[in-house]
Amino acid sequence: MSDAIETHQTEIRHFAPSPEFAARAIVSDSSLHDAGDADFESFWAGQARDLLHWDTEWSKVLDWDPPNAKWFVDGKLNVTYNCIDRHVESGHGSQVAFFWEGEPGDERAITYSQLLEDVSRCANALKELGVERGDRVAIYMGMVPELTVAMLACARIGAAHSVVFGGFSSDSLRGRINDAEAKIVITCDGAWRRGAVVALKDIVDEALLDTPSIEKCIVLKRTDHGNEMTEGRDIWWHDLVDRQSAECPPEPMDAEQLLFILYTSGTTAKPKGIMHTTGGYLTGVASTFRSIFDIHPDEDVYWCTADCGWVTGHSYIVYGPLANRSTSVLYEGTPDHPDKDRFWAIVEKYGVTILYTAPTAIRTFMKWGVEYPGAHDLTSLRLLGSVGEPINPEAWIWYHDVIGGGKTPIVDTWWQTETGAVMISPLPGLTTLKPGSATFAMPGIGVDVVGDDGRHVGIPGGGYLVLTKPWPSMLRGVWGDPERFQETYWSRFPGLYFAGDGARYDDDGYIWLLGRVDDVMLVSGHNISTAEVESALVDHHAVAEAAVVGVHDPTTGQAISAFVVLKNDHEPSKALEKELRIHVGNLIGAIARPKSILFTDDLPKTRSGKIMRRLLRNVADDETLGDTTTLADPGVVARIKDRFLSVDSEDDEVDDLEENQK
Ligand code: WT7
């Protein structure tokens, strides 16, 4: 069992929902949980029926041939009809869907009627370019409203989008385009980030040097960044989309029609294209969004600070909120531009009532100081959310007290790109909270913590987090790689979905997430694979060998620490360290740049040649190492070797451990 899994109980305060919150909450009793427990299939069928419009009802709720699931078999619906048209038809066309705030300070309010027209025009544009049902469209944009429009336009005509986060490199973008064989890429000339322009189109141009499937590149003008347009391939958004008809009838799609592919890092260097389909996914996100965020569409202003390049943006900026006719804030830029109070200025300006962000952001705000939130009126906030990694109790309490004024519940939501929707979370009008615990499984979701033998560990107890029943928004596979799907998620514990996280039950049966147990790092709540960073490092001509571990970081949760063995004719230097960091950034994206690089002449390995990451983690976590992250420090190297020697006899145990973590 991993050393990440240990049980420790600390004294903690409990927070019961206030009577005022519970009185007007959508969920304030156990009936949803009871219905989910009694019969999860009928529970989900009820949610699908109550929350969505179906053109054709399903003939069977679930067809489960492990690990392959089909939900709402033969059912037909259109995602965008559910997210937009029906709200306009019911008289809410003038309600704002998105208050968009550009980083430089420009703003737009997009109503549901406007969104319908924009999405229809963009869908017609895609059709004009020959995009058909089942085709893949890559989207590589900043956080502008057109990003959501592009996603929804794909959904309207049954094309699958593959959104690639705008911070990824041209190599990463090219790999994702080629893996999915995308026909079209939609991008911006540039994106605003911390007052500067990120030249997105230049990155796309480089990616497109070797992407045989791409026929056209649609470019939205956002920054007036000068661009070369490639004749015959590149088209300006305003030349193509603006002249289209604002009518594009929403065609009914099969419930299992591919809605999107989203790439996530696994334990190997190659990212996995996670597939999500139409009916089950929309049911899952619509249902969880409503109950977790207690959304009252006529009153709430909801803001999720994620980027649409991650699953959080897909499920809880676009599909979940729109399916519930919410009014959301969409923000383009960073929290520290022009100053470190930008988020709080936005909360005040729009009267945000529900805020959903990540622990890494919360810890950054703690570091910046209370004067920034303190300068703004945050009393509109009534509910806060957290996602991406475990939230430490100290950050939880700060979030609750400083941002929430001591009165807001916090929903700590555990889920993954693969799960599509939240699997573990409090329901804010019902659940008594314990800071740091994601509490309990969502209604209709089967969660358990099991030991090495795949059996429930008992309460209290620690082990591996698994999902025990199929769920509607579950991934339908890994694009082009069914074996990897089976192997990664379904083979560790037969019959159970293995999430890759360690978890424990406390004495009261509350679930506490303990981080990843495999070789996936969680940096600012985002999955990065050690193998991917290692292969980027050894791609550099000076590097012979590299090992990468995630080490504890007070702000980002984990930080990437690299151990690098240079080729004989290369010497460690500050300059080379910098070069390697840039190299990794160029190959994968800035988020994957190691925070520290330690040059060493050897890496500790087991007899069978596996790198002993646990040992390196100990070395990297060792605070006494301080800043010796650059040059070969013989002391550090000796220490690595010392530890290596002292655990040499544990080789076999370590082998087992690494096997277990696959
Ligand atoms: C991994 C999934 C889900 C959207 C963002 C990340 C970790 C996520 C929590 C939480 C503890 C969490 C897990 C999970 N994680 N939320 N509330 N508490 N850990 O999506 O990139 O697919 O990463 O994020 O380790 O496996 P992702």
XYZ file of C-alpha atoms in Angstrom, residues 265-270 519 521 523 527-540 543 545-549 560-564 580-581 583-585 587-589 591-597 613:
50
model
C -2.537 12.825 -18.352
C -2.089 9.258 -17.298
C 0.834 7.268 -16.004
C 2.504 7.083 -19.403
C 3.793 9.918 -21.561
C 0.818 9.779 -23.917
C 2.541 8.333 -11.026
C 1.052 14.551 -10.108
C -0.161 20.558 -9.860
C -3.128 16.041 -13.727
C 0.411 15.859 -15.034
C 2.133 12.568 -15.632
C 5.671 12.008 -14.374
C 6.385 10.026 -17.539
C 5.323 12.864 -19.798
C 7.680 15.336 -18.111
C 10.494 12.774 -18.030
C 10.196 12.125 -21.721
C 10.238 15.861 -22.414
C 13.436 16.182 -20.369
C 15.266 13.334 -22.087
C 14.216 14.835 -25.397
C 16.782 17.562 -24.679
C 19.971 14.918 -20.893
C 18.186 10.300 -17.921
C 15.506 11.975 -15.880
C 13.160 11.153 -13.043
C 10.291 13.347 -11.977
C 8.308 13.367 -8.764
C 7.248 19.118 -10.062
C 10.707 18.182 -8.950
C 13.086 16.737 -11.534
C 16.293 14.747 -11.085
C 18.417 14.924 -14.189
C 15.458 22.577 -19.527
C 12.525 24.271 -17.884
C 12.238 22.997 -23.096
C 9.597 21.182 -21.050
C 7.356 24.234 -21.332
C 6.999 20.503 -25.391
C 4.065 20.248 -23.003
C 3.092 23.663 -21.694
C 2.156 24.087 -16.311
C 4.499 21.107 -16.731
C 7.735 23.063 -16.115
C 9.619 21.578 -13.181
C 9.815 23.916 -10.221
C 13.158 22.477 -9.257
C 15.789 20.577 -11.188
C 10.371 7.583 -6.972
